[in-house]
């Protein structure tokens, strides 16, 4: 959906231009735009109004400021009328039909006659239209409801909800809208023809053109209009204020509210914009609370007034409780399972080693047959080697040649190391005594058959594949690889550095960083590309992310500013759970759900985006992937810097170890300094409390590797 910048509201009139000016019941058009004064214009007749609207459309097109035009008469008729009149269900066919037949001049028009003509062909001259405001009788148009019969429903679906709305069949009498519709639709149709492909009609067409016609009903904001008129006294013209305030309400509505109100399915009859959302419309008109600057604080991370900050540890523990692993599991070959998370406990299928074997190259015998001092044992023929078992019993008082890894033959329970012996090929000499089990590995000394090898949730690393293989686990049941989608947002962002960038544009630095981070954490990265600061574009990409991924990492737009569409969307539609974390760098962090996918709205600054990803996204993704909650391993090292830190929030500094093992920090803490991220090998974590650091003060240094950043 297009993002509308201007809102022009029209109060239409089906009556003739009779003066005086300005008079009640003529036409008013008010146009509002955020941060501009609203203009209201009196239009003494429909011809002028049509020209004014055309001028406003031309201005919107040339200023590239999408314009929503609200008009206060029904765009459609009750069910069945369009087909009966034109043969098509399409409402716009009624618009065309009327435009081709209604003749309208400021002082005179043929609306009564056209209504009579319709009555004649569709309702035997008794309906659906009624009400004759003229002195003379009109053929087939009942003057009153006497004798009236309507072959169609009296009301559209929306009108059954709109308290006090009159039907479009009634052509005269106080507040009748029938004449407005008959005279108004041809005007709108002519404007559509004048600006082909520039205007969409709501809710029949997708709002993807620079101008939209939307049906409004100012009675929805009567409370505000009445209050305004009362405050102005007798000089107030209600029609004027109806359109002014309606225009102002739409201009003030958050885009997401506006889009929600426009998200209506009524393909045949149309709908009244804002019906059911009266409170939101009225709320948009409430004056903004008085503004006074906060007391000056020499700290841009000072917590804004009225904002609840969450300490890092609180946010982490909330996060930890809120997350459950994605459920899908699969079975795969152990050899291919590095980086995957076990979905089930794994037990040893066989002991390791399965049988006792020799830990060294040497000679084996029964320990109890060997005493203290010099020993000389006859060697029996043959040998035991790895993979070549000696398959007869070694008699007491004899020795057998044995190599590392060889299964210990029957009759042997100790091995003497080759280097401690002398041999002539028939005998072996060495010093006793020897202990039972010397230089042998006991069966099952590593793991007994049936023992727990790994619990579910264990993330398999290279050595784990060795152990699983050693105990005979050729297949493992693992979690499906977590799918992590990455989206960048911001009007200033150019997707890739091989594309041209104007001076006001910057290349997307976060996306390649976050995609690669996800991959090095063992997840399946999904590139959602880049979206400008536009709620619809972001919505579309979040929708795609939710369809294709388990988690979405966004960067940018996560704060509370005008252009922070990500947090606005998540707040409105994504059940935002927590945000504003007392953390530097990176306080804006949005955590939410979008159609079942977890969303981490990371800050736009690459430094803050990385820190938030490492501190929050990493443990959270670990849990979603089916693993345990992990904390990065840090080390206490002396500081090689001085710093005084205020209380109230945690800080992470880009750091690396100097030659003598002290933590140096990057010269600038500016969160736009991406080079500092590359300069560093890790982060120094400073506690929430106040702290004064001078060279030698112990600080917690967390290497990048502890965050899984390789
Ligand atoms: P935001 O969080 O959208 O207010 O952005 C904060 C800062 O980060 C702004 O200076 C943005 O230009 C910058 N920024 C946002 N996204 C990116 C990105 N993908 N790559 C580089 N810088 C970015
Ligand atoms: Mg931005």
PDB file of C-alpha atoms in Angstrom, residues 9-125:
ATOM      1  CA  UNK A   9     -11.569  15.475   2.597  1.00  0.00           C
ATOM      2  CA  UNK A  10     -14.637  16.440   0.653  1.00  0.00           C
ATOM      3  CA  UNK A  11     -18.052  17.270   2.011  1.00  0.00           C
ATOM      4  CA  UNK A  12     -20.223  16.823  -1.074  1.00  0.00           C
ATOM      5  CA  UNK A  13     -23.560  18.296  -1.931  1.00  0.00           C
ATOM      6  CA  UNK A  14     -26.205  17.130  -4.347  1.00  0.00           C
ATOM      7  CA  UNK A  15     -27.957  20.496  -4.280  1.00  0.00           C
ATOM      8  CA  UNK A  16     -27.791  23.363  -6.725  1.00  0.00           C
ATOM      9  CA  UNK A  17     -25.747  26.540  -6.485  1.00  0.00           C
ATOM     10  CA  UNK A  18     -28.176  29.029  -5.013  1.00  0.00           C
ATOM     11  CA  UNK A  19     -25.989  31.217  -2.777  1.00  0.00           C
ATOM     12  CA  UNK A  20     -25.420  33.025  -0.473  1.00  0.00           C
ATOM     13  CA  UNK A  21     -21.721  32.271   0.033  1.00  0.00           C
ATOM     14  CA  UNK A  22     -20.506  30.473   1.985  1.00  0.00           C
ATOM     15  CA  UNK A  23     -23.623  28.635   2.849  1.00  0.00           C
ATOM     16  CA  UNK A  24     -24.518  25.542   4.697  1.00  0.00           C
ATOM     17  CA  UNK A  25     -24.870  22.375   2.638  1.00  0.00           C
ATOM     18  CA  UNK A  26     -22.498  23.395  -0.124  1.00  0.00           C
ATOM     19  CA  UNK A  27     -19.194  21.706  -0.793  1.00  0.00           C
ATOM     20  CA  UNK A  28     -16.148  21.942   1.418  1.00  0.00           C
ATOM     21  CA  UNK A  29     -12.721  20.540   0.701  1.00  0.00           C
ATOM     22  CA  UNK A  30     -10.038  20.472   3.400  1.00  0.00           C
ATOM     23  CA  UNK A  31      -6.517  19.262   2.859  1.00  0.00           C
ATOM     24  CA  UNK A  32      -4.125  18.321   5.635  1.00  0.00           C
ATOM     25  CA  UNK A  33      -0.531  17.236   5.656  1.00  0.00           C
ATOM     26  CA  UNK A  34       1.598  16.464   8.679  1.00  0.00           C
ATOM     27  CA  UNK A  35       3.381  19.562   9.967  1.00  0.00           C
ATOM     28  CA  UNK A  36       1.449  21.919   7.652  1.00  0.00           C
ATOM     29  CA  UNK A  37      -1.552  24.083   8.430  1.00  0.00           C
ATOM     30  CA  UNK A  38      -4.798  22.620   7.134  1.00  0.00           C
ATOM     31  CA  UNK A  39      -6.473  24.447   4.274  1.00  0.00           C
ATOM     32  CA  UNK A  40     -10.250  24.405   3.936  1.00  0.00           C
ATOM     33  CA  UNK A  41     -11.896  25.712   0.816  1.00  0.00           C
ATOM     34  CA  UNK A  42     -15.510  26.521   0.160  1.00  0.00           C
ATOM     35  CA  UNK A  43     -16.777  25.304  -3.206  1.00  0.00           C
ATOM     36  CA  UNK A  44     -19.959  26.941  -4.294  1.00  0.00           C
ATOM     37  CA  UNK A  45     -20.766  24.226  -6.799  1.00  0.00           C
ATOM     38  CA  UNK A  46     -19.754  20.804  -8.069  1.00  0.00           C
ATOM     39  CA  UNK A  47     -18.093  22.117 -11.213  1.00  0.00           C
ATOM     40  CA  UNK A  48     -15.698  24.196  -9.153  1.00  0.00           C
ATOM     41  CA  UNK A  49     -15.156  21.321  -6.746  1.00  0.00           C
ATOM     42  CA  UNK A  50     -14.236  19.028  -9.619  1.00  0.00           C
ATOM     43  CA  UNK A  51     -11.636  21.558 -10.810  1.00  0.00           C
ATOM     44  CA  UNK A  52     -10.291  22.039  -7.292  1.00  0.00           C
ATOM     45  CA  UNK A  53      -9.886  18.295  -6.897  1.00  0.00           C
ATOM     46  CA  UNK A  54      -8.124  18.064 -10.250  1.00  0.00           C
ATOM     47  CA  UNK A  55      -5.747  20.831  -9.140  1.00  0.00           C
ATOM     48  CA  UNK A  56      -5.038  19.056  -5.865  1.00  0.00           C
ATOM     49  CA  UNK A  57      -4.357  15.819  -7.735  1.00  0.00           C
ATOM     50  CA  UNK A  58      -2.011  17.586 -10.141  1.00  0.00           C
ATOM     51  CA  UNK A  59      -0.162  19.152  -7.203  1.00  0.00           C
ATOM     52  CA  UNK A  60       0.153  15.807  -5.456  1.00  0.00           C
ATOM     53  CA  UNK A  61       1.492  14.154  -8.598  1.00  0.00           C
ATOM     54  CA  UNK A  62       4.022  16.857  -9.298  1.00  0.00           C
ATOM     55  CA  UNK A  63       5.111  17.020  -5.634  1.00  0.00           C
ATOM     56  CA  UNK A  64       5.238  13.204  -5.471  1.00  0.00           C
ATOM     57  CA  UNK A  65       3.107  13.425  -2.334  1.00  0.00           C
ATOM     58  CA  UNK A  66       0.556  10.590  -2.469  1.00  0.00           C
ATOM     59  CA  UNK A  67      -2.897  11.963  -1.833  1.00  0.00           C
ATOM     60  CA  UNK A  68      -5.829  10.278  -0.163  1.00  0.00           C
ATOM     61  CA  UNK A  69      -9.117  11.939  -1.108  1.00  0.00           C
ATOM     62  CA  UNK A  70     -11.965  11.153   1.243  1.00  0.00           C
ATOM     63  CA  UNK A  71     -15.460  11.756  -0.111  1.00  0.00           C
ATOM     64  CA  UNK A  72     -18.589  11.663   2.023  1.00  0.00           C
ATOM     65  CA  UNK A  73     -20.993   9.617  -0.070  1.00  0.00           C
ATOM     66  CA  UNK A  74     -21.330   5.886  -0.706  1.00  0.00           C
ATOM     67  CA  UNK A  75     -19.096   4.508  -3.420  1.00  0.00           C
ATOM     68  CA  UNK A  76     -21.310   1.501  -3.937  1.00  0.00           C
ATOM     69  CA  UNK A  77     -24.934   0.433  -3.705  1.00  0.00           C
ATOM     70  CA  UNK A  78     -26.398  -2.527  -1.801  1.00  0.00           C
ATOM     71  CA  UNK A  79     -25.741  -6.017  -3.069  1.00  0.00           C
ATOM     72  CA  UNK A  80     -27.151  -6.918  -6.454  1.00  0.00           C
ATOM     73  CA  UNK A  81     -27.686  -3.384  -7.776  1.00  0.00           C
ATOM     74  CA  UNK A  82     -24.549  -3.171  -9.908  1.00  0.00           C
ATOM     75  CA  UNK A  83     -25.356  -6.427 -11.693  1.00  0.00           C
ATOM     76  CA  UNK A  84     -29.013  -5.510 -12.213  1.00  0.00           C
ATOM     77  CA  UNK A  85     -28.102  -2.080 -13.600  1.00  0.00           C
ATOM     78  CA  UNK A  86     -25.038  -2.863 -15.694  1.00  0.00           C
ATOM     79  CA  UNK A  87     -24.776  -6.637 -15.947  1.00  0.00           C
ATOM     80  CA  UNK A  88     -21.518  -6.628 -13.975  1.00  0.00           C
ATOM     81  CA  UNK A  89     -20.836  -6.955 -10.221  1.00  0.00           C
ATOM     82  CA  UNK A  90     -18.089  -4.386 -10.599  1.00  0.00           C
ATOM     83  CA  UNK A  91     -18.999  -1.192  -8.754  1.00  0.00           C
ATOM     84  CA  UNK A  92     -17.009   0.913 -11.141  1.00  0.00           C
ATOM     85  CA  UNK A  93     -19.376  -0.139 -13.898  1.00  0.00           C
ATOM     86  CA  UNK A  94     -22.060   1.771 -11.965  1.00  0.00           C
ATOM     87  CA  UNK A  95     -19.720   4.757 -11.842  1.00  0.00           C
ATOM     88  CA  UNK A  96     -19.315   4.591 -15.622  1.00  0.00           C
ATOM     89  CA  UNK A  97     -23.032   4.078 -16.171  1.00  0.00           C
ATOM     90  CA  UNK A  98     -23.912   7.161 -14.127  1.00  0.00           C
ATOM     91  CA  UNK A  99     -21.135   9.297 -15.609  1.00  0.00           C
ATOM     92  CA  UNK A 100     -22.518   8.565 -19.052  1.00  0.00           C
ATOM     93  CA  UNK A 101     -26.077   9.603 -18.091  1.00  0.00           C
ATOM     94  CA  UNK A 102     -26.050  12.261 -15.385  1.00  0.00           C
ATOM     95  CA  UNK A 103     -26.096  15.782 -16.824  1.00  0.00           C
ATOM     96  CA  UNK A 104     -25.019  18.320 -14.260  1.00  0.00           C
ATOM     97  CA  UNK A 105     -24.672  22.105 -14.331  1.00  0.00           C
ATOM     98  CA  UNK A 106     -24.393  24.457 -11.326  1.00  0.00           C
ATOM     99  CA  UNK A 107     -28.054  25.375 -11.431  1.00  0.00           C
ATOM    100  CA  UNK A 108     -29.677  22.286 -12.797  1.00  0.00           C
ATOM    101  CA  UNK A 109     -29.218  18.531 -13.205  1.00  0.00           C
ATOM    102  CA  UNK A 110     -31.137  15.416 -14.249  1.00  0.00           C
ATOM    103  CA  UNK A 111     -30.584  13.257 -11.169  1.00  0.00           C
ATOM    104  CA  UNK A 112     -34.294  12.874 -10.431  1.00  0.00           C
ATOM    105  CA  UNK A 113     -35.025  11.776 -13.960  1.00  0.00           C
ATOM    106  CA  UNK A 114     -32.163   9.250 -13.965  1.00  0.00           C
ATOM    107  CA  UNK A 115     -33.417   7.820 -10.654  1.00  0.00           C
ATOM    108  CA  UNK A 116     -36.903   7.519 -12.121  1.00  0.00           C
ATOM    109  CA  UNK A 117     -35.471   5.785 -15.162  1.00  0.00           C
ATOM    110  CA  UNK A 118     -33.683   3.251 -12.975  1.00  0.00           C
ATOM    111  CA  UNK A 119     -36.860   2.680 -10.976  1.00  0.00           C
ATOM    112  CA  UNK A 120     -38.753   2.082 -14.183  1.00  0.00           C
ATOM    113  CA  UNK A 121     -36.372  -0.549 -15.489  1.00  0.00           C
ATOM    114  CA  UNK A 122     -35.498  -2.311 -12.205  1.00  0.00           C
ATOM    115  CA  UNK A 123     -38.402  -1.813  -9.813  1.00  0.00           C
ATOM    116  CA  UNK A 124     -41.597  -1.349 -11.763  1.00  0.00           C
ATOM    117  CA  UNK A 125     -41.479   2.383 -11.015  1.00  0.00           C
TER     118      UNK A 125
END
